[in-house]
Tab-separated table of N, CA and C in Angstrom:
chain	number	residue	atom	x	y	z
P	1	MET	N	-125.185	-49.623	-21.765
P	1	MET	CA	-126.607	-50.560	-20.489
P	1	MET	C	-126.900	-51.663	-20.918
P	2	VAL	N	-126.245	-52.577	-19.120
P	2	VAL	CA	-126.830	-53.795	-19.364
P	2	VAL	C	-128.307	-53.834	-18.490
P	3	ALA	N	-129.126	-54.764	-19.575
P	3	ALA	CA	-130.403	-54.471	-19.331
P	3	ALA	C	-130.555	-55.446	-17.957
P	4	LYS	N	-131.612	-54.944	-17.381
P	4	LYS	CA	-132.160	-55.589	-16.114
P	4	LYS	C	-132.532	-56.874	-16.037
P	5	THR	N	-132.240	-57.556	-15.067
P	5	THR	CA	-131.824	-58.895	-14.233
P	5	THR	C	-132.775	-58.987	-13.486
P	6	ASN	N	-132.789	-60.494	-12.805
P	6	ASN	CA	-132.995	-61.289	-11.188
P	6	ASN	C	-132.055	-61.780	-11.366
P	7	PHE	N	-131.137	-62.281	-12.030
P	7	PHE	CA	-129.755	-62.457	-11.538
P	7	PHE	C	-128.730	-62.143	-11.499
P	8	LYS	N	-127.069	-62.003	-10.031
P	8	LYS	CA	-127.060	-61.066	-9.877
P	8	LYS	C	-125.959	-61.839	-9.998
P	9	LYS	N	-125.386	-62.997	-9.574
P	9	LYS	CA	-124.175	-63.501	-9.788
P	9	LYS	C	-123.344	-64.442	-11.337
P	10	ILE	N	-122.227	-63.033	-11.761
P	10	ILE	CA	-122.028	-62.969	-12.850
P	10	ILE	C	-120.398	-63.502	-12.665
P	11	ALA	N	-120.543	-64.413	-13.718
P	11	ALA	CA	-119.128	-64.607	-14.183
P	11	ALA	C	-118.604	-64.610	-16.121
P	12	VAL	N	-117.528	-64.375	-16.304
P	12	VAL	CA	-116.724	-63.871	-17.135
P	12	VAL	C	-115.873	-63.940	-17.671
P	13	PHE	N	-116.070	-65.174	-18.497
P	13	PHE	CA	-114.396	-66.011	-18.718
P	13	PHE	C	-114.006	-65.424	-20.649
P	14	GLY	N	-113.065	-64.910	-20.384
P	14	GLY	CA	-112.633	-63.966	-21.936
P	14	GLY	C	-112.801	-62.480	-21.329
P	15	GLY	N	-112.608	-62.676	-19.860
P	15	GLY	CA	-113.238	-61.012	-20.490
P	15	GLY	C	-112.552	-59.571	-19.914
P	16	THR	N	-110.625	-60.562	-20.447
P	16	THR	CA	-109.748	-59.602	-20.141
P	16	THR	C	-109.525	-59.167	-21.745
P	17	GLY	N	-110.349	-59.949	-23.161
P	17	GLY	CA	-109.792	-59.599	-23.703
P	17	GLY	C	-109.924	-58.092	-24.682
P	18	ASN	N	-109.844	-57.924	-26.061
P	18	ASN	CA	-110.250	-56.863	-27.106
P	18	ASN	C	-111.956	-56.920	-26.129
P	19	LEU	N	-112.952	-57.677	-27.025
P	19	LEU	CA	-114.248	-57.340	-26.943
P	19	LEU	C	-114.614	-57.838	-25.569
P	20	GLY	N	-114.064	-59.361	-24.741
P	20	GLY	CA	-114.128	-59.317	-23.538
P	20	GLY	C	-113.897	-57.897	-21.911
P	21	THR	N	-112.964	-57.417	-22.839
P	21	THR	CA	-113.140	-56.466	-21.234
P	21	THR	C	-114.016	-55.097	-21.415
P	22	THR	N	-114.279	-54.502	-22.558
P	22	THR	CA	-115.409	-54.062	-22.867
P	22	THR	C	-116.382	-54.253	-22.577
P	23	ILE	N	-116.940	-56.115	-22.251
P	23	ILE	CA	-118.244	-56.858	-21.996
P	23	ILE	C	-117.921	-56.184	-20.041
P	24	SER	N	-117.114	-56.956	-19.714
P	24	SER	CA	-116.273	-56.862	-18.376
P	24	SER	C	-116.892	-55.517	-17.699
P	25	LYS	N	-116.414	-54.712	-18.138
P	25	LYS	CA	-116.477	-52.742	-17.888
P	25	LYS	C	-117.897	-52.443	-17.600
P	26	ALA	N	-118.706	-53.056	-18.834
P	26	ALA	CA	-120.378	-52.814	-18.431
P	26	ALA	C	-121.087	-53.752	-17.196
P	27	LEU	N	-120.713	-54.404	-17.269
P	27	LEU	CA	-121.200	-55.528	-16.268
P	27	LEU	C	-121.230	-55.288	-15.157
P	28	LEU	N	-119.285	-54.670	-14.608
P	28	LEU	CA	-118.779	-53.688	-13.346
P	28	LEU	C	-119.166	-52.125	-12.759
P	29	ALA	N	-120.160	-51.980	-14.186
P	29	ALA	CA	-120.179	-50.775	-14.268
P	29	ALA	C	-121.748	-51.104	-13.591
P	30	ASP	N	-122.659	-52.404	-13.717
P	30	ASP	CA	-124.750	-52.055	-13.127
P	30	ASP	C	-124.043	-52.661	-11.559
P	31	LYS	N	-123.869	-51.924	-10.264
P	31	LYS	CA	-123.251	-52.487	-8.980
P	31	LYS	C	-124.625	-52.747	-8.382
P	32	THR	N	-125.711	-53.420	-8.829
P	32	THR	CA	-126.378	-54.573	-8.833
P	32	THR	C	-126.075	-55.710	-9.018
P	33	LEU	N	-125.391	-55.834	-9.752
P	33	LEU	CA	-124.273	-57.333	-9.929
P	33	LEU	C	-122.845	-57.686	-9.129
P	34	ASN	N	-122.916	-58.881	-9.036
P	34	ASN	CA	-122.022	-59.258	-8.682
P	34	ASN	C	-121.357	-60.189	-8.871
P	35	VAL	N	-119.585	-59.231	-9.964
P	35	VAL	CA	-118.935	-59.831	-11.227
P	35	VAL	C	-118.146	-60.481	-10.999
P	36	THR	N	-117.782	-61.837	-11.147
P	36	THR	CA	-116.991	-62.641	-10.618
P	36	THR	C	-116.027	-62.618	-12.612
P	37	ILE	N	-114.737	-62.494	-12.614
P	37	ILE	CA	-113.577	-62.712	-13.809
P	37	ILE	C	-113.537	-63.757	-13.845
P	38	PHE	N	-112.674	-64.826	-14.455
P	38	PHE	CA	-112.176	-66.002	-14.756
P	38	PHE	C	-111.199	-66.177	-15.489
P	39	THR	N	-109.952	-65.635	-14.519
P	39	THR	CA	-108.817	-66.221	-15.445
P	39	THR	C	-107.717	-66.417	-15.679
P	40	ARG	N	-106.512	-67.186	-16.367
P	40	ARG	CA	-106.159	-68.174	-16.536
P	40	ARG	C	-105.014	-67.771	-15.027
P	41	ASN	N	-104.525	-69.442	-14.713
P	41	ASN	CA	-103.944	-68.900	-13.987
P	41	ASN	C	-102.520	-68.440	-14.066
P	42	ASP	N	-102.064	-68.957	-15.549
P	42	ASP	CA	-100.564	-68.356	-15.644
P	42	ASP	C	-100.703	-66.817	-16.164
P	43	THR	N	-101.674	-66.057	-16.110
P	43	THR	CA	-102.512	-64.845	-16.427
P	43	THR	C	-101.784	-64.189	-14.828
P	44	ILE	N	-102.345	-64.431	-14.539
P	44	ILE	CA	-102.066	-63.707	-13.072
P	44	ILE	C	-100.676	-63.537	-12.887
P	45	GLN	N	-99.891	-65.327	-12.677
P	45	GLN	CA	-98.794	-65.364	-11.940
P	45	GLN	C	-97.626	-64.174	-13.393
P	46	LYS	N	-97.728	-64.250	-14.539
P	46	LYS	CA	-96.556	-64.067	-15.925
P	46	LYS	C	-97.244	-61.788	-15.159
P	47	GLY	N	-98.421	-61.440	-14.226
P	47	GLY	CA	-98.796	-60.151	-14.424
P	47	GLY	C	-98.879	-59.567	-15.702
P	48	GLU	N	-99.337	-60.191	-16.592
P	48	GLU	CA	-99.988	-59.503	-17.673
P	48	GLU	C	-101.198	-58.377	-17.506
P	49	LYS	N	-101.620	-59.097	-17.087
P	49	LYS	CA	-102.651	-57.881	-17.508
P	49	LYS	C	-102.647	-57.457	-15.570
P	50	LYS	N	-102.002	-57.228	-14.949
P	50	LYS	CA	-101.911	-56.596	-13.008
P	50	LYS	C	-103.158	-55.283	-13.272
P	51	SER	N	-103.151	-54.419	-14.072
P	51	SER	CA	-102.878	-52.919	-14.044
P	51	SER	C	-104.755	-52.468	-14.147
P	52	LEU	N	-105.351	-53.911	-15.619
P	52	LEU	CA	-106.721	-54.408	-15.940
P	52	LEU	C	-107.119	-54.968	-14.566
P	53	PHE	N	-106.866	-56.097	-14.355
P	53	PHE	CA	-107.056	-56.513	-12.758
P	53	PHE	C	-107.524	-55.404	-11.316
P	54	GLU	N	-106.735	-54.429	-11.806
P	54	GLU	CA	-106.852	-53.933	-10.766
P	54	GLU	C	-108.178	-53.130	-10.734
P	55	GLU	N	-108.391	-52.485	-11.780
P	55	GLU	CA	-109.856	-51.991	-12.271
P	55	GLU	C	-110.442	-52.253	-12.220
P	56	PHE	N	-110.154	-54.099	-12.377
P	56	PHE	CA	-111.180	-54.502	-12.039
P	56	PHE	C	-111.860	-54.441	-10.940
P	57	THR	N	-110.537	-54.925	-9.443
P	57	THR	CA	-111.203	-55.018	-8.386
P	57	THR	C	-111.554	-53.724	-7.459
P	58	THR	N	-111.359	-52.462	-8.532
P	58	THR	CA	-111.209	-50.554	-8.000
P	58	THR	C	-112.894	-50.773	-7.974
P	59	ALA	N	-113.804	-51.450	-9.492
P	59	ALA	CA	-115.166	-51.529	-9.994
P	59	ALA	C	-116.006	-52.122	-9.323
P	60	GLY	N	-115.117	-53.179	-8.691
P	60	GLY	CA	-116.063	-53.728	-7.064
P	60	GLY	C	-115.747	-55.557	-8.244
P	61	GLY	N	-115.789	-55.704	-9.127
P	61	GLY	CA	-115.548	-56.941	-9.740
P	61	GLY	C	-114.936	-58.001	-8.659
P	62	HIS	N	-114.490	-58.936	-8.950
P	62	HIS	CA	-113.355	-60.493	-8.008
P	62	HIS	C	-113.243	-60.964	-9.228
P	63	VAL	N	-112.211	-61.018	-9.390
P	63	VAL	CA	-111.092	-62.251	-10.351
P	63	VAL	C	-110.520	-63.118	-10.151
P	64	LYS	N	-110.753	-64.019	-11.129
P	64	LYS	CA	-109.980	-65.317	-9.934
P	64	LYS	C	-108.917	-65.594	-11.010
P	65	PRO	N	-108.428	-66.352	-10.342
P	65	PRO	CA	-107.729	-67.970	-11.586
P	65	PRO	C	-108.583	-68.886	-11.381
P	66	VAL	N	-108.594	-69.466	-12.945
P	66	VAL	CA	-109.633	-70.560	-12.256
P	66	VAL	C	-108.529	-71.556	-13.878
P	67	ASP	N	-108.054	-73.067	-13.465
P	67	ASP	CA	-108.127	-73.950	-14.348
P	67	ASP	C	-109.422	-74.335	-14.765
P	68	THR	N	-109.127	-74.344	-16.105
P	68	THR	CA	-110.434	-74.823	-16.457
P	68	THR	C	-110.238	-75.950	-17.527
P	69	SER	N	-109.346	-77.126	-16.838
P	69	SER	CA	-108.848	-78.424	-17.705
P	69	SER	C	-108.793	-79.045	-16.286
P	70	ASN	N	-109.321	-78.178	-15.100
P	70	ASN	CA	-109.183	-79.145	-14.113
P	70	ASN	C	-111.376	-78.999	-13.278
P	71	LEU	N	-111.816	-79.988	-13.728
P	71	LEU	CA	-112.991	-80.112	-13.457
P	71	LEU	C	-113.462	-80.077	-12.085
P	72	GLN	N	-112.671	-80.664	-11.691
P	72	GLN	CA	-113.233	-79.942	-9.499
P	72	GLN	C	-112.903	-78.036	-9.702
P	73	GLU	N	-111.627	-78.030	-9.732
P	73	GLU	CA	-111.980	-76.883	-9.169
P	73	GLU	C	-112.562	-75.569	-10.857
P	74	LEU	N	-113.136	-75.730	-11.491
P	74	LEU	CA	-113.658	-74.784	-12.153
P	74	LEU	C	-115.096	-75.258	-10.952
P	75	SER	N	-116.107	-76.055	-10.941
P	75	SER	CA	-116.591	-76.578	-10.701
P	75	SER	C	-116.754	-75.779	-9.472
P	76	GLU	N	-115.706	-76.027	-8.657
P	76	GLU	CA	-115.902	-75.118	-7.222
P	76	GLU	C	-116.546	-73.468	-7.312
P	77	ALA	N	-115.195	-73.053	-8.310
P	77	ALA	CA	-115.332	-71.860	-8.428
P	77	ALA	C	-116.704	-71.346	-9.933
P	78	LEU	N	-117.173	-72.220	-9.700
P	78	LEU	CA	-118.405	-72.049	-10.282
P	78	LEU	C	-119.984	-72.323	-8.957
P	79	ARG	N	-119.645	-72.454	-7.933
P	79	ARG	CA	-120.499	-72.593	-7.508
P	79	ARG	C	-121.074	-71.424	-6.508
P	80	GLY	N	-122.627	-71.036	-7.135
P	80	GLY	CA	-123.441	-70.298	-6.163
P	80	GLY	C	-123.680	-68.695	-7.651
P	81	ILE	N	-122.848	-69.079	-9.203
P	81	ILE	CA	-123.183	-68.676	-10.071
P	81	ILE	C	-124.211	-68.667	-10.250
P	82	GLU	N	-125.207	-67.564	-11.095
P	82	GLU	CA	-126.413	-67.917	-11.583
P	82	GLU	C	-125.789	-67.695	-13.344
P	83	VAL	N	-125.481	-67.408	-13.663
P	83	VAL	CA	-124.891	-66.639	-15.261
P	83	VAL	C	-123.303	-66.813	-15.649
P	84	VAL	N	-123.404	-67.976	-16.412
P	84	VAL	CA	-122.094	-67.833	-17.226
P	84	VAL	C	-121.839	-66.514	-19.139
P	85	VAL	N	-120.681	-66.177	-18.270
P	85	VAL	CA	-120.756	-64.757	-19.626
P	85	VAL	C	-119.555	-65.365	-20.673
P	86	SER	N	-119.631	-66.473	-21.487
P	86	SER	CA	-118.250	-66.668	-22.088
P	86	SER	C	-118.218	-65.594	-23.665
P	87	ILE	N	-116.580	-65.113	-23.326
P	87	ILE	CA	-115.676	-64.620	-24.383
P	87	ILE	C	-114.911	-64.728	-24.224
P	88	VAL	N	-114.291	-65.820	-25.027
P	88	VAL	CA	-113.011	-66.302	-24.629
P	88	VAL	C	-112.861	-66.727	-26.640
P	89	GLY	N	-112.130	-66.237	-27.196
P	89	GLY	CA	-111.642	-66.551	-28.144
P	89	GLY	C	-110.536	-67.849	-28.162
P	90	GLY	N	-110.392	-68.037	-29.567
P	90	GLY	CA	-109.104	-68.507	-29.978
P	90	GLY	C	-107.958	-69.391	-29.382
P	91	PRO	N	-107.233	-68.643	-28.950
P	91	PRO	CA	-106.144	-68.959	-27.989
P	91	PRO	C	-106.435	-69.440	-26.501
P	92	GLY	N	-107.404	-68.593	-26.136
P	92	GLY	CA	-108.215	-69.258	-24.843
P	92	GLY	C	-108.545	-70.770	-24.371
P	93	LEU	N	-109.032	-71.619	-26.126
P	93	LEU	CA	-109.467	-72.461	-26.008
P	93	LEU	C	-108.952	-73.759	-26.800
P	94	GLU	N	-107.534	-74.109	-26.395
P	94	GLU	CA	-106.099	-74.425	-26.623
P	94	GLU	C	-106.139	-75.008	-25.375
């Protein structure tokens, strides 16, 4: 269960890893939240986690690719987001 908050627009980075998937699903279970799971462009292109992305979107989430090394792209992607949850592991920081 996710604690109640006044914040509604949540961004998740690292939301498809072992711990991240659990956290993303918990956030998506709260239908009062607007959850966006950001992922690397290459993860989308390779189709590595297609079924997980479909599960997230079916649950009402948004999956968006973003290049975190591009400050302008990252800034635009985060426009309107109120809370950022980062569960990025070691490989995601490279």
